[in-house]
Amino acid sequence: MVLSVLSIALMVVDARVAALQPLRSNLSLLLTPVYYMADLPVRAWDTGYQLVASRLDLLAENERLRAEALLTKRKLQKLATLTEQNVRLRELLNSSSLVDERVLVSELVGVDPNPFTQRILINKGESDGVFLGQPVLDATGLMGQVVEVMPYSARVLLITDATHSLPVQVNRNGLRAIASGTGNNELLELRFIGDTADIREGDIVVSSGLGQRFPAGYPVGRVVSVSQDPAQPFADVRVAPTAQLNRSRYMLLVFSAESGYGEIVPALELDEPQSEATAPDESAAAEKADADTVAPVSGEGADAQ
């Protein structure tokens, strides 16, 4: 009872006069560590959440920027071919469509340990719209084609495999040839080049588009040696691939109307959002409408055996 009366008296005094203000200040000072300790778990949780969220945002942004850089480099690969075609006064289709094939970014997840086979495994498969024979390239040139499709992954045969060949042409003068793998991921061989053909070291070799497999105009390699023997009908021409076959981790799967899309057409371009699911009738109408503006994509003449 006494404590109650005393408490009421203190409250009345505190409300009427400021006599207890110094006492309240001192008590607040003493209770500050208690308040700090009570609030510590909440502040620790907020700080940890912000750190995790910031790291996830940075990782997502880094992945997006890496994909955008890869797409930009892919488009730059076509500029040399377009320039040469203009110099030779060739009839061109719309130049913007020549560098805008639909592509899907994929990641390397495995390498075939067999030393006599040049194959890799990527993390995109049938569920992503990947199909057999689909061209694959990295930021610097053509890498190969899909030879096995699984639900969530696919196997790619590199252009340097001994069983692989593709039609190419010399970018400087349009000379056509067949680039065959040698089993060495740093070397290709140009077949059926005449002994008197105009080809020399340093020439850039690009895909010719014949055979409707690989897109036309993408870099395949650079001529590193030319051996001409008058006694032989063909010259011995060696080419170093421009693609980083044993170093690239991220690569592009190219979709084209000529090679077929498969059952699923994913959203691909980062700078131009695409609808992820399109009705069959709408897809057919869109392809028909774009037929006069999309550059034909063609490629390999001799597929993997």
C-alpha atoms as one frame of an Amber mdcrd trajectory, in Angstrom:
protein
   0.000   0.000   0.000   2.788   2.341   0.905   4.580   1.592  -2.354   1.447
   2.306  -4.321   0.937   5.659  -2.638   4.595   6.493  -3.127   4.391   5.597
  -6.813   1.312   7.751  -7.329   2.974  10.639  -5.535   6.071  10.351  -7.711
   3.978  10.314 -10.892   2.067  13.421  -9.783   5.260  15.245  -8.887   6.896
  14.229 -12.176   3.864  15.418 -14.119   3.631  18.793 -12.335   7.278  19.712
 -11.920  10.565  18.711 -13.571  12.271  17.776 -10.334  12.703  14.123 -11.377
  14.096  14.869 -14.848  17.788  14.436 -13.805  16.918  11.153 -12.105  15.163
   9.899 -15.260  18.159  10.867 -17.395  20.572   9.000 -15.137  18.357   5.912
 -15.126  18.158   6.043 -18.931  21.940   6.164 -19.085  22.186   3.096 -16.878
  19.582   1.215 -18.944  21.197   2.024 -22.340  23.319  -1.202 -22.383  20.181
  -3.212 -21.624  18.361  -1.589 -24.546  21.370  -2.225 -26.800  21.569  -5.923
 -25.873  17.822  -6.351 -26.353  17.987  -4.812 -29.835  21.165  -6.667 -30.862
  19.472  -9.820 -32.324  17.160  -7.707 -34.495  20.013  -5.571 -35.817  22.175
  -8.660 -36.419  19.361 -10.276 -38.419  18.821  -7.129 -40.515  22.544  -6.803
 -41.231  22.875 -10.458 -42.221  19.819 -10.278 -44.479  21.162  -7.185 -46.238
  24.530  -8.842 -46.803  22.981 -11.986 -48.274  20.542 -10.018 -50.436  23.329
  -7.748 -51.722  25.514 -10.733 -52.610  22.671 -12.464 -54.472  21.917  -9.265
 -56.376  25.575  -8.902 -57.329  25.762 -12.514 -58.510  22.609 -12.115 -60.609
  23.870  -8.867 -62.137  27.259 -10.411 -62.862  25.602 -13.335 -64.649  23.416
 -10.988 -66.682  26.358  -8.776 -67.691  28.400 -11.815 -68.699  25.583 -13.010
 -70.948  25.172  -9.543 -72.474  28.905  -9.326 -73.183  28.786 -12.733 -74.868
  25.875 -11.672 -77.066  27.667  -8.446 -78.016  30.853 -10.288 -78.984  28.801
 -12.687 -81.094  27.389  -9.791 -83.093  30.851  -8.280 -83.567  32.013 -11.511
 -85.208  29.768 -10.758 -88.166  31.127  -7.277 -88.883  34.236  -8.457 -90.743
  32.155 -10.637 -93.045  29.655  -7.873 -93.741  32.497  -5.477 -94.593  34.066
  -7.920 -97.051  30.721  -8.597 -98.682  30.170  -4.882 -99.185  33.664  -4.490
-100.689  32.945  -7.304-103.151  29.564  -5.658-103.955  27.634  -8.796-103.094
  23.911  -8.694-102.761  23.135  -8.450 -99.062  20.070  -9.198 -97.114  19.132
  -6.905 -94.264  22.400  -6.478 -92.324  20.685  -6.169 -88.957  19.053  -9.565
 -89.379  22.386 -11.120 -90.270  23.628 -10.488 -86.745  20.362 -11.198 -84.939
  19.873 -14.958 -85.044  18.075 -16.214 -81.973  20.523 -17.555 -79.410  20.493
 -19.190 -75.988  23.342 -18.857 -73.478  24.592 -22.176 -72.073  27.355 -23.234
 -69.717  29.971 -25.968 -69.968  29.435 -28.667 -67.333  31.632 -31.526 -68.565
  34.352 -32.642 -70.991  34.633 -36.085 -72.581  37.748 -37.740 -71.078  38.344
 -39.808 -74.230  41.513 -38.321 -75.837  40.362 -39.435 -79.289  37.014 -37.601
 -79.080  36.444 -33.852 -78.965  33.129 -33.575 -77.105  31.750 -31.427 -74.298
  28.595 -31.402 -72.155  26.448 -28.264 -71.686  23.663 -27.479 -69.223  20.871
 -26.911 -71.765  18.754 -29.709 -73.145  15.464 -30.706 -74.710  13.475 -28.791
 -72.092  15.218 -25.585 -73.291  14.481 -26.226 -76.973  17.902 -27.659 -77.891
  17.822 -29.950 -80.942  20.178 -32.290 -82.795  22.569 -30.549 -85.160  22.162
 -27.159 -83.470  25.203 -24.884 -84.000  27.236 -23.876 -80.960  29.667 -20.956
 -80.744  31.527 -18.956 -78.121  32.495 -15.275 -78.018  35.238 -15.700 -80.646
  33.999 -18.253 -83.182  32.241 -21.511 -84.031  32.741 -24.381 -81.615  30.686
 -27.292 -82.951  27.217 -28.776 -83.088  24.850 -30.686 -80.808  25.010 -34.450
 -81.410  23.060 -35.753 -78.410  20.125 -34.140 -76.604  18.986 -35.088 -73.108
  16.166 -33.536 -71.055  18.365 -31.028 -69.215  21.740 -31.270 -70.953  23.268
 -31.859 -74.372  26.488 -33.190 -75.846  28.396 -31.051 -78.357  30.850 -32.327
 -80.967  33.640 -29.786 -81.485  34.768 -28.754 -84.965  38.257 -30.166 -84.268
  36.962 -33.729 -83.826  38.468 -36.078 -86.411  34.975 -37.065 -87.637  33.731
 -33.515 -88.095  33.755 -31.366 -91.246  32.030 -28.158 -92.264  31.953 -25.980
 -95.400  33.907 -22.730 -95.091  35.230 -19.911 -97.210  38.194 -17.561 -97.091
  36.868 -14.209 -95.949  39.319 -12.246 -98.120  38.278 -13.640-101.497  35.362
 -16.044-100.937  37.375 -19.183-101.783  35.344 -22.215-100.660  36.731 -25.298
 -98.919  35.969 -27.975 -96.343  37.399 -27.568 -92.819  37.957 -30.934 -91.165
  38.971 -31.744 -87.628  42.346 -33.280 -86.890  41.695 -34.562 -83.369  43.824
 -31.678 -82.062  41.760 -28.884 -80.499  44.245 -26.311 -81.788  44.278 -27.279
 -85.454  41.944 -27.730 -88.438  42.723 -28.889 -91.971  41.342 -27.284 -95.136
  40.606 -29.948 -97.735  40.367 -29.693-101.498  42.302 -26.437-101.837  43.970
 -26.333-105.242  47.751 -26.069-105.312  47.492 -22.744-107.147  44.625 -21.349
-105.065  44.868 -17.804-103.701  45.263 -18.516-100.008  47.981 -17.394 -97.611
  48.889 -17.317 -93.954  46.760 -14.959 -91.887  43.611 -15.373 -93.980  40.430
 -15.571 -91.911  38.222 -18.582 -92.588  34.473 -18.225 -91.945  31.482 -20.532
 -92.261  30.058 -20.430 -95.788  26.470 -21.297 -94.892  26.319 -24.203 -97.342
  24.614 -27.321 -96.078  22.126 -25.361 -93.923  23.656 -26.309 -90.601  26.068
 -23.596 -89.409  25.158 -19.896 -89.773  27.021 -18.156 -92.583  29.765 -15.664
 -91.814  30.922 -16.759 -88.366  34.696 -17.050 -87.809  36.035 -20.589 -87.900
  39.781 -20.014 -87.803  42.880 -18.309 -89.143  45.282 -19.878 -91.664  48.584
 -20.625 -89.940  50.409 -22.571 -92.654  50.141 -23.228 -96.392  52.256 -25.956
 -97.996  52.068 -26.148-101.799  53.636 -29.017-103.690  53.465 -28.886-107.524
  53.400 -32.678-107.542  50.204 -32.760-105.467  46.763 -31.655-106.712  45.831
 -30.001-103.413  47.692 -27.756-101.002  48.208 -28.651 -97.345  46.482 -25.846
 -95.444  46.324 -25.720 -91.640  43.971 -23.469 -89.685  43.968 -22.488 -86.007
  40.375 -22.249 -84.642  39.322 -18.811 -83.438  37.017 -20.308 -80.801  38.618
 -21.050 -77.447  37.693 -24.712 -77.549  39.602 -25.719 -74.440  38.938 -22.559
 -72.405  35.414 -21.252 -73.050  32.945 -21.859 -70.231  29.946 -19.990 -71.644
  28.694 -20.503 -75.174  25.737 -19.761 -77.438  23.216 -22.126 -79.014  21.996
 -20.678 -82.316  18.370 -21.070 -83.428  17.434 -20.592 -87.077  14.360 -21.225
 -89.190  16.382 -23.283 -91.681  17.795 -25.735 -89.134  14.518 -25.993 -87.181
  13.698 -24.903 -83.676  12.505 -28.114 -82.039   9.420 -28.281 -79.846  10.252
 -25.347 -77.541  11.232 -21.836 -78.600  12.690 -20.137 -75.483  13.015 -16.424
 -74.810  16.553 -15.657 -75.933  17.620 -12.060 -76.597  18.413 -10.054 -73.440
  17.840  -6.670 -74.987  14.572  -7.649 -76.684  12.353  -9.703 -74.344  10.584
 -12.520 -76.128   7.442 -14.387 -75.195   8.391 -17.667 -73.555   5.393 -19.581
 -74.861   3.865 -18.933 -78.301   0.856 -20.641 -79.811   1.674 -22.835 -82.830
  -0.464 -20.749 -85.189   1.128 -17.520 -83.959   4.635 -18.987 -84.318   3.952
 -20.056 -87.882   2.526 -16.644 -88.729   5.509 -14.889 -87.160   8.012 -17.019
 -89.076   6.144 -16.380 -92.309   6.077 -12.641 -91.647   9.809 -12.588 -90.893
  10.789 -14.705 -93.892  11.613 -11.616 -95.991  13.670  -9.931 -93.271  15.531
 -12.709 -91.473  18.857 -13.708 -93.007  19.037 -17.402 -93.939  21.186 -19.399
 -91.557  23.097 -22.243 -93.096  26.068 -24.296 -92.147  27.674 -27.647 -92.111
  27.976 -29.719 -95.252  29.473 -32.835 -93.709  27.946 -33.741 -90.359  29.576
 -35.664 -87.526  29.863 -39.313 -88.315
